[in-house]
Amino acid sequence: MQWRRPESVGAPASASRDARPAVEDEALRFEDVTFGFAGSARPAIRDVSFRVARRKFVAVIGPSGCGKSTILNLSAGLLSPVRGEVYFGGRKVEKINAEAAYVTQSANLLPWLTVERNIGLALKFRDVGESERRERVARWISLVGLEGFEHHYPRELSGGMQKRASIARALVYDPSIVLMDEPFGPLDAITRLNLQQELLDIWQQQSGTVVFVTHDLSEAICLADEVIVMSHGPATVRKVLPVPIERPRDIGAILESPEYASIYRELWELFHAELDTSRKVAA
Amino acid sequence: MEVSTSSDVDVEQPETAGAAVDGAAWAAMVGPKRGRFSGPYAITLMRIATVLVILVFWQLASGPILPAYAVSNPVSVAEAAKNLLTSSAGWSDIQTTGIELVVGFALGVLIGTVLALVLGAVPVAGRVLEPLIAAVNGIPKIALAPLFLLFFGIGTESKIAIAVFSASFIMFYNLYLGLRLVDGELVEIVRVMGGRWQDVLRYVTLPSLAPPFFAGLKASAPLAMLGVIAGEFIASFNGLGHLLYIDSQQLDAAGTFGALVVLVIMSLIINSILTWLDNLVLRLLGLGDRGRAAAAKSR
Ligand SMILES: Nc1ncnc2c1ncn2[C@@H]1O[C@H](COP(=O)(O)OP(=O)(O)OP(=O)(O)O)[C@@H](O)[C@H]1O
Ligand SMILES: [Mg+2]
């Protein structure tokens, strides 16, 4: 597939493909990206191309170990592609992408700072004044329901509360894109449902771009505008599936709707085919 | 379940802080449990009693059971220690050893810390120098004492040099290995949040290094003292090590024990200063047990 890549760096990579929306409303674009870890025999992801429009909520699903976290790390500029390019807002990602916010698989709060100071840290880095900082931090603490825990240290919080603090920390500085890596992965079902609904409500007010990695089909459908289905590792994009459920959404209502059932079936078949091949490959 | 912002159901929930239980009663319920013999005072009393029993046994056994010329007895030792602490000659010995110890320890800590941070920041330097440092560290520090006496003379400087050498390796290894334990994901998240390198240093690296730093201080202080005293044994004009050596040569058991008592007092003082500093910094970082208490208070 390498022949499809334009030789000259200056030429827009999208020139050969028509019907592509203008770069202004594009948040993130992967252009035939291949990445492998040094010393590993096979690439972690292979020829991955996809495009995320501004203000869209995109879910990425795929089998465990297929390279989903790698895709987020590439988007954040923490890794750089071996081949291909990652564009953010039309510009190539070459160093750490400080316009992005990253909610990692584990909460990763700084253990020596209180909840309040953890959430305010990015604002401090951006030289936001003391009073505005307080105001915004307080707003987000109440949005994620952590009032009364401002002065607690992370280890004094439950797993779900830490997760909410890390989501507040990522959203407080109005990042143009939020990368979330299975943010609700290790939580119990009830906390998870609660947080999913909270995230929907928050996002509906805020509506920045979100790339949300999950292995939960139902979560992907409930939250996202589009679901990117990855193949087993080394991952390629298997299919991009739109989720035509209107907003504002309510998870309870979605789960009972006929659209949900049909999208779920479609995703399940895709995913199942993937799991089958991955088992055959492993055998 | 914790407080949920999105539930429409209006269930009356008790306040999270536990308003139903009165504060003092709650504190008593969750506070440290105290058995009859385990309160802080009881423990202190038992410690004092143990020391007293040993002292009384020492006093009575010295002579009838144990040779008095070798073990002396607590009353004579106390007299000798008092003499040491009140005479100007005694104070000059204490001062000499104290200065050698404090200066040597401080310089050793400084050098070990700087070396660890530099080698940590410049990986090439780390890879080049680490085996060399390991080789030098393999030499027992006392074996270098004669060399330092040769280099720096038999005054204060040679003892300081030995203390520096003894303390700096422990500090170096504690911090150098501590740097590897700095959580890479925390570094990355701070960078993605827009932190510059100095923010990474301030918010991730330094707080992560606080525990190994203080562990290093506590481990290297006795080694600095060992170096100073051993140096004084080998060759010196004065100092507590010099005194110990001379007293034992003159079969003055009471004087030897007296000097030891003063050394124990010195090391206790140093250790309690380090413990206090450790607790203070860990509390400021919210990592110590008292971080919990401080957080509870500011609620
Ligand atoms: N630091 C690393 N060094 C070498 N290989 C790695 C490293 N991190 C990940 N990999 C490999 O890269 C592949 C993709 O990893 P990645 O973490 O992106 O998977 P994932 O899709 O996020 O999986 P999961 O759903 O289990 O989190 C895996 O096969 C893994 O073995
Ligand atoms: Mg992952």
PDB file of N, CA, C and O in Angstrom, chain A residues 78 96-98 100 102 104 106 108-112 117 121-122 124-126 142-143 145 149 151-153 155-156 158 161 164 169 173 191 194 198, chain B residues 1-6 16 183 185-186 188-196 199 202-204 207-208 283-288 291-292 295 298-299:
ATOM      1  N   LEU A  78       3.183  11.034  22.022  1.00  0.00           N
ATOM      2  CA  LEU A  78       4.105  10.344  22.925  1.00  0.00           C
ATOM      3  C   LEU A  78       4.924   9.303  22.173  1.00  0.00           C
ATOM      4  O   LEU A  78       6.000   8.917  22.603  1.00  0.00           O
ATOM      5  N   ILE A  96       5.171  16.312  21.611  1.00  0.00           N
ATOM      6  CA  ILE A  96       4.036  16.043  22.486  1.00  0.00           C
ATOM      7  C   ILE A  96       2.923  17.059  22.228  1.00  0.00           C
ATOM      8  O   ILE A  96       3.155  18.256  22.141  1.00  0.00           O
ATOM      9  N   ASN A  97       1.724  16.520  22.063  1.00  0.00           N
ATOM     10  CA  ASN A  97       0.595  17.312  21.639  1.00  0.00           C
ATOM     11  C   ASN A  97      -0.117  17.904  22.854  1.00  0.00           C
ATOM     12  O   ASN A  97      -0.983  17.278  23.455  1.00  0.00           O
ATOM     13  N   ALA A  98       0.261  19.133  23.215  1.00  0.00           N
ATOM     14  CA  ALA A  98      -0.271  19.721  24.437  1.00  0.00           C
ATOM     15  C   ALA A  98      -1.659  20.329  24.230  1.00  0.00           C
ATOM     16  O   ALA A  98      -2.240  20.882  25.156  1.00  0.00           O
ATOM     17  N   ALA A 100      -3.972  18.341  23.287  1.00  0.00           N
ATOM     18  CA  ALA A 100      -4.804  17.192  23.601  1.00  0.00           C
ATOM     19  C   ALA A 100      -4.865  17.000  25.104  1.00  0.00           C
ATOM     20  O   ALA A 100      -4.002  17.464  25.844  1.00  0.00           O
ATOM     21  N   TYR A 102      -5.396  13.716  27.823  1.00  0.00           N
ATOM     22  CA  TYR A 102      -5.301  12.265  27.758  1.00  0.00           C
ATOM     23  C   TYR A 102      -5.796  11.689  29.074  1.00  0.00           C
ATOM     24  O   TYR A 102      -5.244  11.977  30.127  1.00  0.00           O
ATOM     25  N   THR A 104      -5.766   8.414  30.749  1.00  0.00           N
ATOM     26  CA  THR A 104      -5.104   7.125  30.543  1.00  0.00           C
ATOM     27  C   THR A 104      -5.895   5.990  31.190  1.00  0.00           C
ATOM     28  O   THR A 104      -6.817   6.221  31.964  1.00  0.00           O
ATOM     29  N   SER A 106      -5.151   3.912  33.545  1.00  0.00           N
ATOM     30  CA  SER A 106      -5.239   4.088  34.996  1.00  0.00           C
ATOM     31  C   SER A 106      -5.329   5.586  35.275  1.00  0.00           C
ATOM     32  O   SER A 106      -4.941   6.392  34.441  1.00  0.00           O
ATOM     33  N   ASN A 108      -3.811   7.805  37.098  1.00  0.00           N
ATOM     34  CA  ASN A 108      -2.589   8.605  37.002  1.00  0.00           C
ATOM     35  C   ASN A 108      -2.710  10.009  37.572  1.00  0.00           C
ATOM     36  O   ASN A 108      -2.219  10.974  36.982  1.00  0.00           O
ATOM     37  N   LEU A 109      -3.386  10.128  38.721  1.00  0.00           N
ATOM     38  CA  LEU A 109      -3.373  11.422  39.413  1.00  0.00           C
ATOM     39  C   LEU A 109      -2.030  11.532  40.126  1.00  0.00           C
ATOM     40  O   LEU A 109      -1.420  10.515  40.460  1.00  0.00           O
ATOM     41  N   LEU A 110      -1.556  12.756  40.361  1.00  0.00           N
ATOM     42  CA  LEU A 110      -0.304  12.904  41.099  1.00  0.00           C
ATOM     43  C   LEU A 110      -0.593  12.655  42.584  1.00  0.00           C
ATOM     44  O   LEU A 110      -1.387  13.387  43.182  1.00  0.00           O
ATOM     45  N   PRO A 111       0.022  11.628  43.168  1.00  0.00           N
ATOM     46  CA  PRO A 111      -0.356  11.230  44.527  1.00  0.00           C
ATOM     47  C   PRO A 111      -0.076  12.294  45.579  1.00  0.00           C
ATOM     48  O   PRO A 111      -0.649  12.261  46.652  1.00  0.00           O
ATOM     49  N   TRP A 112       0.844  13.235  45.262  1.00  0.00           N
ATOM     50  CA  TRP A 112       1.209  14.232  46.277  1.00  0.00           C
ATOM     51  C   TRP A 112       0.407  15.513  46.159  1.00  0.00           C
ATOM     52  O   TRP A 112       0.690  16.486  46.840  1.00  0.00           O
ATOM     53  N   ARG A 117      -5.826  20.447  43.468  1.00  0.00           N
ATOM     54  CA  ARG A 117      -4.590  20.868  42.811  1.00  0.00           C
ATOM     55  C   ARG A 117      -4.286  19.993  41.610  1.00  0.00           C
ATOM     56  O   ARG A 117      -3.743  20.467  40.615  1.00  0.00           O
ATOM     57  N   LEU A 121      -3.913  21.683  37.760  1.00  0.00           N
ATOM     58  CA  LEU A 121      -2.522  21.703  37.327  1.00  0.00           C
ATOM     59  C   LEU A 121      -2.334  22.221  35.893  1.00  0.00           C
ATOM     60  O   LEU A 121      -1.481  23.071  35.629  1.00  0.00           O
ATOM     61  N   ALA A 122      -3.171  21.710  34.981  1.00  0.00           N
ATOM     62  CA  ALA A 122      -3.003  22.106  33.578  1.00  0.00           C
ATOM     63  C   ALA A 122      -3.266  23.603  33.403  1.00  0.00           C
ATOM     64  O   ALA A 122      -2.643  24.258  32.567  1.00  0.00           O
ATOM     65  N   LYS A 124      -2.591  25.841  35.626  1.00  0.00           N
ATOM     66  CA  LYS A 124      -1.383  26.473  36.133  1.00  0.00           C
ATOM     67  C   LYS A 124      -0.317  26.494  35.032  1.00  0.00           C
ATOM     68  O   LYS A 124       0.343  27.510  34.821  1.00  0.00           O
ATOM     69  N   PHE A 125      -0.163  25.369  34.335  1.00  0.00           N
ATOM     70  CA  PHE A 125       0.821  25.300  33.251  1.00  0.00           C
ATOM     71  C   PHE A 125       0.498  26.314  32.158  1.00  0.00           C
ATOM     72  O   PHE A 125       1.369  26.762  31.444  1.00  0.00           O
ATOM     73  N   ARG A 126      -0.796  26.643  32.027  1.00  0.00           N
ATOM     74  CA  ARG A 126      -1.200  27.585  30.985  1.00  0.00           C
ATOM     75  C   ARG A 126      -1.271  29.004  31.513  1.00  0.00           C
ATOM     76  O   ARG A 126      -1.839  29.888  30.860  1.00  0.00           O
ATOM     77  N   SER A 142     -17.699  20.124  40.742  1.00  0.00           N
ATOM     78  CA  SER A 142     -19.120  19.871  40.950  1.00  0.00           C
ATOM     79  C   SER A 142     -19.711  19.102  39.761  1.00  0.00           C
ATOM     80  O   SER A 142     -20.588  18.275  39.934  1.00  0.00           O
ATOM     81  N   LEU A 143     -19.197  19.352  38.559  1.00  0.00           N
ATOM     82  CA  LEU A 143     -19.693  18.589  37.397  1.00  0.00           C
ATOM     83  C   LEU A 143     -19.459  17.093  37.548  1.00  0.00           C
ATOM     84  O   LEU A 143     -20.295  16.287  37.141  1.00  0.00           O
ATOM     85  N   GLY A 145     -19.150  15.643  40.417  1.00  0.00           N
ATOM     86  CA  GLY A 145     -19.689  15.195  41.692  1.00  0.00           C
ATOM     87  C   GLY A 145     -18.654  14.896  42.754  1.00  0.00           C
ATOM     88  O   GLY A 145     -18.781  13.934  43.492  1.00  0.00           O
ATOM     89  N   PHE A 149     -14.602  16.807  48.435  1.00  0.00           N
ATOM     90  CA  PHE A 149     -13.365  16.020  48.387  1.00  0.00           C
ATOM     91  C   PHE A 149     -12.199  16.816  47.810  1.00  0.00           C
ATOM     92  O   PHE A 149     -11.177  16.252  47.459  1.00  0.00           O
ATOM     93  N   HIS A 151      -9.991  18.660  49.082  1.00  0.00           N
ATOM     94  CA  HIS A 151      -8.705  18.638  49.787  1.00  0.00           C
ATOM     95  C   HIS A 151      -8.233  17.231  50.105  1.00  0.00           C
ATOM     96  O   HIS A 151      -7.336  17.034  50.895  1.00  0.00           O
ATOM     97  N   HIS A 152      -8.872  16.253  49.480  1.00  0.00           N
ATOM     98  CA  HIS A 152      -8.423  14.878  49.696  1.00  0.00           C
ATOM     99  C   HIS A 152      -7.305  14.522  48.735  1.00  0.00           C
ATOM    100  O   HIS A 152      -7.211  15.077  47.651  1.00  0.00           O
ATOM    101  N   TYR A 153      -6.482  13.579  49.183  1.00  0.00           N
ATOM    102  CA  TYR A 153      -5.440  13.069  48.296  1.00  0.00           C
ATOM    103  C   TYR A 153      -6.003  11.893  47.503  1.00  0.00           C
ATOM    104  O   TYR A 153      -6.930  11.223  47.969  1.00  0.00           O
ATOM    105  N   ARG A 155      -5.255   8.841  47.021  1.00  0.00           N
ATOM    106  CA  ARG A 155      -5.441   7.511  47.617  1.00  0.00           C
ATOM    107  C   ARG A 155      -6.554   7.498  48.649  1.00  0.00           C
ATOM    108  O   ARG A 155      -6.894   6.448  49.176  1.00  0.00           O
ATOM    109  N   GLU A 156      -7.117   8.668  48.958  1.00  0.00           N
ATOM    110  CA  GLU A 156      -8.257   8.667  49.875  1.00  0.00           C
ATOM    111  C   GLU A 156      -9.583   8.557  49.126  1.00  0.00           C
ATOM    112  O   GLU A 156     -10.637   8.648  49.722  1.00  0.00           O
ATOM    113  N   SER A 158     -12.149   6.516  46.189  1.00  0.00           N
ATOM    114  CA  SER A 158     -12.409   5.207  45.594  1.00  0.00           C
ATOM    115  C   SER A 158     -11.943   5.227  44.137  1.00  0.00           C
ATOM    116  O   SER A 158     -11.675   6.296  43.580  1.00  0.00           O
ATOM    117  N   MET A 161     -14.058   7.447  41.975  1.00  0.00           N
ATOM    118  CA  MET A 161     -13.855   8.873  42.244  1.00  0.00           C
ATOM    119  C   MET A 161     -12.546   9.353  41.619  1.00  0.00           C
ATOM    120  O   MET A 161     -12.463  10.457  41.089  1.00  0.00           O
ATOM    121  N   ARG A 164     -13.180   9.910  38.058  1.00  0.00           N
ATOM    122  CA  ARG A 164     -13.893  11.164  37.796  1.00  0.00           C
ATOM    123  C   ARG A 164     -12.951  12.348  37.935  1.00  0.00           C
ATOM    124  O   ARG A 164     -13.024  13.294  37.154  1.00  0.00           O
ATOM    125  N   ARG A 169      -9.772  16.574  35.374  1.00  0.00           N
ATOM    126  CA  ARG A 169      -8.446  17.135  35.119  1.00  0.00           C
ATOM    127  C   ARG A 169      -8.199  17.296  33.617  1.00  0.00           C
ATOM    128  O   ARG A 169      -7.550  18.246  33.182  1.00  0.00           O
ATOM    129  N   TYR A 173      -9.325  22.225  31.017  1.00  0.00           N
ATOM    130  CA  TYR A 173      -8.661  23.276  30.246  1.00  0.00           C
ATOM    131  C   TYR A 173      -9.176  23.396  28.813  1.00  0.00           C
ATOM    132  O   TYR A 173      -8.476  23.914  27.949  1.00  0.00           O
ATOM    133  N   THR A 191     -21.373   1.998  38.779  1.00  0.00           N
ATOM    134  CA  THR A 191     -20.539   3.203  38.683  1.00  0.00           C
ATOM    135  C   THR A 191     -20.298   3.534  37.226  1.00  0.00           C
ATOM    136  O   THR A 191     -20.314   4.692  36.807  1.00  0.00           O
ATOM    137  N   ASN A 194     -23.303   5.089  35.575  1.00  0.00           N
ATOM    138  CA  ASN A 194     -23.396   6.450  36.080  1.00  0.00           C
ATOM    139  C   ASN A 194     -22.417   7.387  35.389  1.00  0.00           C
ATOM    140  O   ASN A 194     -22.770   8.475  34.954  1.00  0.00           O
ATOM    141  N   GLU A 198     -22.849  10.550  32.938  1.00  0.00           N
ATOM    142  CA  GLU A 198     -22.238  11.839  33.282  1.00  0.00           C
ATOM    143  C   GLU A 198     -21.403  12.369  32.129  1.00  0.00           C
ATOM    144  O   GLU A 198     -21.475  13.542  31.780  1.00  0.00           O
TER     145      GLU A 198
ATOM    146  N   MET B   1     -22.714   3.172  46.905  1.00  0.00           N
ATOM    147  CA  MET B   1     -22.545   4.190  45.852  1.00  0.00           C
ATOM    148  C   MET B   1     -22.228   5.551  46.438  1.00  0.00           C
ATOM    149  O   MET B   1     -22.773   5.949  47.457  1.00  0.00           O
ATOM    150  N   GLU B   2     -21.415   6.298  45.741  1.00  0.00           N
ATOM    151  CA  GLU B   2     -21.153   7.648  46.192  1.00  0.00           C
ATOM    152  C   GLU B   2     -22.226   8.567  45.636  1.00  0.00           C
ATOM    153  O   GLU B   2     -23.123   8.132  44.924  1.00  0.00           O
ATOM    154  N   VAL B   3     -22.066   9.822  45.942  1.00  0.00           N
ATOM    155  CA  VAL B   3     -23.039  10.797  45.474  1.00  0.00           C
ATOM    156  C   VAL B   3     -23.050  10.787  43.952  1.00  0.00           C
ATOM    157  O   VAL B   3     -22.009  10.815  43.312  1.00  0.00           O
ATOM    158  N   SER B   4     -24.233  10.739  43.380  1.00  0.00           N
ATOM    159  CA  SER B   4     -24.303  10.722  41.923  1.00  0.00           C
ATOM    160  C   SER B   4     -24.974  11.999  41.469  1.00  0.00           C
ATOM    161  O   SER B   4     -25.962  12.451  42.049  1.00  0.00           O
ATOM    162  N   THR B   5     -24.427  12.618  40.445  1.00  0.00           N
ATOM    163  CA  THR B   5     -24.995  13.900  40.017  1.00  0.00           C
ATOM    164  C   THR B   5     -26.140  13.702  39.054  1.00  0.00           C
ATOM    165  O   THR B   5     -26.937  14.582  38.846  1.00  0.00           O
ATOM    166  N   SER B   6     -26.205  12.515  38.444  1.00  0.00           N
ATOM    167  CA  SER B   6     -27.136  12.400  37.334  1.00  0.00           C
ATOM    168  C   SER B   6     -28.403  11.628  37.685  1.00  0.00           C
ATOM    169  O   SER B   6     -29.297  11.524  36.875  1.00  0.00           O
ATOM    170  N   THR B  16     -22.090  12.475  53.187  1.00  0.00           N
ATOM    171  CA  THR B  16     -20.889  11.651  53.051  1.00  0.00           C
ATOM    172  C   THR B  16     -19.978  11.762  54.259  1.00  0.00           C
ATOM    173  O   THR B  16     -19.304  10.825  54.645  1.00  0.00           O
ATOM    174  N   ASP B 183       7.542   7.303  37.934  1.00  0.00           N
ATOM    175  CA  ASP B 183       6.506   6.742  37.082  1.00  0.00           C
ATOM    176  C   ASP B 183       6.462   7.460  35.724  1.00  0.00           C
ATOM    177  O   ASP B 183       6.105   8.624  35.642  1.00  0.00           O
ATOM    178  N   GLU B 185       4.482   7.191  33.296  1.00  0.00           N
ATOM    179  CA  GLU B 185       3.152   7.642  32.873  1.00  0.00           C
ATOM    180  C   GLU B 185       2.817   8.992  33.483  1.00  0.00           C
ATOM    181  O   GLU B 185       2.157   9.820  32.857  1.00  0.00           O
ATOM    182  N   LEU B 186       3.284   9.230  34.720  1.00  0.00           N
ATOM    183  CA  LEU B 186       3.032  10.538  35.338  1.00  0.00           C
ATOM    184  C   LEU B 186       3.796  11.619  34.577  1.00  0.00           C
ATOM    185  O   LEU B 186       3.280  12.708  34.347  1.00  0.00           O
ATOM    186  N   GLU B 188       4.599  11.542  31.427  1.00  0.00           N
ATOM    187  CA  GLU B 188       3.916  11.762  30.147  1.00  0.00           C
ATOM    188  C   GLU B 188       2.646  12.580  30.323  1.00  0.00           C
ATOM    189  O   GLU B 188       2.376  13.491  29.546  1.00  0.00           O
ATOM    190  N   ILE B 189       1.873  12.266  31.366  1.00  0.00           N
ATOM    191  CA  ILE B 189       0.605  12.971  31.529  1.00  0.00           C
ATOM    192  C   ILE B 189       0.865  14.452  31.820  1.00  0.00           C
ATOM    193  O   ILE B 189       0.170  15.327  31.315  1.00  0.00           O
ATOM    194  N   VAL B 190       1.907  14.738  32.603  1.00  0.00           N
ATOM    195  CA  VAL B 190       2.231  16.143  32.897  1.00  0.00           C
ATOM    196  C   VAL B 190       2.680  16.848  31.617  1.00  0.00           C
ATOM    197  O   VAL B 190       2.311  18.001  31.368  1.00  0.00           O
ATOM    198  N   ARG B 191       3.427  16.148  30.776  1.00  0.00           N
ATOM    199  CA  ARG B 191       3.863  16.750  29.508  1.00  0.00           C
ATOM    200  C   ARG B 191       2.661  17.017  28.592  1.00  0.00           C
ATOM    201  O   ARG B 191       2.558  18.082  27.982  1.00  0.00           O
ATOM    202  N   VAL B 192       1.742  16.052  28.513  1.00  0.00           N
ATOM    203  CA  VAL B 192       0.568  16.255  27.661  1.00  0.00           C
ATOM    204  C   VAL B 192      -0.300  17.390  28.196  1.00  0.00           C
ATOM    205  O   VAL B 192      -0.891  18.147  27.434  1.00  0.00           O
ATOM    206  N   MET B 193      -0.339  17.539  29.539  1.00  0.00           N
ATOM    207  CA  MET B 193      -1.122  18.640  30.111  1.00  0.00           C
ATOM    208  C   MET B 193      -0.480  19.993  29.839  1.00  0.00           C
ATOM    209  O   MET B 193      -1.037  21.030  30.198  1.00  0.00           O
ATOM    210  N   GLY B 194       0.701  19.992  29.248  1.00  0.00           N
ATOM    211  CA  GLY B 194       1.346  21.255  28.900  1.00  0.00           C
ATOM    212  C   GLY B 194       2.492  21.615  29.837  1.00  0.00           C
ATOM    213  O   GLY B 194       2.974  22.746  29.806  1.00  0.00           O
ATOM    214  N   GLY B 195       2.910  20.668  30.689  1.00  0.00           N
ATOM    215  CA  GLY B 195       4.020  20.944  31.601  1.00  0.00           C
ATOM    216  C   GLY B 195       5.345  20.980  30.860  1.00  0.00           C
ATOM    217  O   GLY B 195       5.568  20.193  29.947  1.00  0.00           O
ATOM    218  N   ARG B 196       6.217  21.936  31.238  1.00  0.00           N
ATOM    219  CA  ARG B 196       7.556  21.995  30.662  1.00  0.00           C
ATOM    220  C   ARG B 196       8.481  21.138  31.503  1.00  0.00           C
ATOM    221  O   ARG B 196       8.053  20.564  32.502  1.00  0.00           O
ATOM    222  N   ASP B 199       8.416  21.837  35.079  1.00  0.00           N
ATOM    223  CA  ASP B 199       7.198  21.389  35.756  1.00  0.00           C
ATOM    224  C   ASP B 199       7.280  19.902  36.067  1.00  0.00           C
ATOM    225  O   ASP B 199       6.829  19.453  37.126  1.00  0.00           O
ATOM    226  N   ARG B 202       9.425  19.654  39.082  1.00  0.00           N
ATOM    227  CA  ARG B 202       8.755  20.150  40.283  1.00  0.00           C
ATOM    228  C   ARG B 202       7.607  19.239  40.732  1.00  0.00           C
ATOM    229  O   ARG B 202       7.404  19.025  41.912  1.00  0.00           O
ATOM    230  N   TYR B 203       6.832  18.736  39.770  1.00  0.00           N
ATOM    231  CA  TYR B 203       5.610  18.021  40.143  1.00  0.00           C
ATOM    232  C   TYR B 203       5.736  16.505  40.119  1.00  0.00           C
ATOM    233  O   TYR B 203       4.890  15.818  40.670  1.00  0.00           O
ATOM    234  N   VAL B 204       6.752  15.972  39.434  1.00  0.00           N
ATOM    235  CA  VAL B 204       6.871  14.510  39.389  1.00  0.00           C
ATOM    236  C   VAL B 204       8.201  14.031  39.963  1.00  0.00           C
ATOM    237  O   VAL B 204       8.231  13.262  40.921  1.00  0.00           O
ATOM    238  N   PRO B 207       9.089  15.133  43.929  1.00  0.00           N
ATOM    239  CA  PRO B 207       8.263  14.422  44.914  1.00  0.00           C
ATOM    240  C   PRO B 207       8.523  12.910  44.926  1.00  0.00           C
ATOM    241  O   PRO B 207       8.488  12.292  45.985  1.00  0.00           O
ATOM    242  N   SER B 208       8.802  12.329  43.744  1.00  0.00           N
ATOM    243  CA  SER B 208       9.062  10.888  43.718  1.00  0.00           C
ATOM    244  C   SER B 208      10.361  10.555  44.421  1.00  0.00           C
ATOM    245  O   SER B 208      10.533   9.455  44.927  1.00  0.00           O
ATOM    246  N   ARG B 283       4.809  15.166  54.881  1.00  0.00           N
ATOM    247  CA  ARG B 283       3.514  15.770  55.180  1.00  0.00           C
ATOM    248  C   ARG B 283       3.197  16.872  54.174  1.00  0.00           C
ATOM    249  O   ARG B 283       2.092  16.963  53.660  1.00  0.00           O
ATOM    250  N   LEU B 284       4.220  17.691  53.865  1.00  0.00           N
ATOM    251  CA  LEU B 284       3.991  18.763  52.884  1.00  0.00           C
ATOM    252  C   LEU B 284       3.609  18.175  51.535  1.00  0.00           C
ATOM    253  O   LEU B 284       2.858  18.772  50.776  1.00  0.00           O
ATOM    254  N   LEU B 285       4.130  16.984  51.220  1.00  0.00           N
ATOM    255  CA  LEU B 285       3.818  16.340  49.944  1.00  0.00           C
ATOM    256  C   LEU B 285       2.531  15.536  50.026  1.00  0.00           C
ATOM    257  O   LEU B 285       2.093  14.964  49.039  1.00  0.00           O
ATOM    258  N   GLY B 286       1.940  15.465  51.217  1.00  0.00           N
ATOM    259  CA  GLY B 286       0.711  14.692  51.355  1.00  0.00           C
ATOM    260  C   GLY B 286       0.942  13.203  51.278  1.00  0.00           C
ATOM    261  O   GLY B 286       0.042  12.442  50.963  1.00  0.00           O
ATOM    262  N   LEU B 287       2.177  12.749  51.573  1.00  0.00           N
ATOM    263  CA  LEU B 287       2.477  11.328  51.448  1.00  0.00           C
ATOM    264  C   LEU B 287       2.541  10.628  52.800  1.00  0.00           C
ATOM    265  O   LEU B 287       2.367   9.435  52.889  1.00  0.00           O
ATOM    266  N   GLY B 288       2.819  11.395  53.859  1.00  0.00           N
ATOM    267  CA  GLY B 288       2.982  10.781  55.170  1.00  0.00           C
ATOM    268  C   GLY B 288       1.639  10.478  55.794  1.00  0.00           C
ATOM    269  O   GLY B 288       0.592  10.822  55.255  1.00  0.00           O
ATOM    270  N   GLY B 291      -0.283  13.480  56.446  1.00  0.00           N
ATOM    271  CA  GLY B 291      -0.977  14.064  55.306  1.00  0.00           C
ATOM    272  C   GLY B 291      -2.453  13.759  55.401  1.00  0.00           C
ATOM    273  O   GLY B 291      -3.297  14.598  55.146  1.00  0.00           O
ATOM    274  N   ARG B 292      -2.732  12.525  55.817  1.00  0.00           N
ATOM    275  CA  ARG B 292      -4.102  12.105  56.033  1.00  0.00           C
ATOM    276  C   ARG B 292      -4.780  12.994  57.071  1.00  0.00           C
ATOM    277  O   ARG B 292      -5.862  13.499  56.861  1.00  0.00           O
ATOM    278  N   ALA B 295      -5.375  16.475  55.870  1.00  0.00           N
ATOM    279  CA  ALA B 295      -6.483  16.518  54.924  1.00  0.00           C
ATOM    280  C   ALA B 295      -7.807  16.450  55.685  1.00  0.00           C
ATOM    281  O   ALA B 295      -8.764  17.152  55.370  1.00  0.00           O
ATOM    282  N   SER B 298      -8.626  19.887  57.293  1.00  0.00           N
ATOM    283  CA  SER B 298      -8.994  21.007  56.427  1.00  0.00           C
ATOM    284  C   SER B 298     -10.343  20.781  55.760  1.00  0.00           C
ATOM    285  O   SER B 298     -10.749  21.532  54.907  1.00  0.00           O
ATOM    286  N   ARG B 299     -11.031  19.710  56.110  1.00  0.00           N
ATOM    287  CA  ARG B 299     -12.319  19.413  55.517  1.00  0.00           C
ATOM    288  C   ARG B 299     -13.350  20.495  55.813  1.00  0.00           C
ATOM    289  O   ARG B 299     -13.397  21.001  56.915  1.00  0.00           O
TER     290      ARG B 299
END
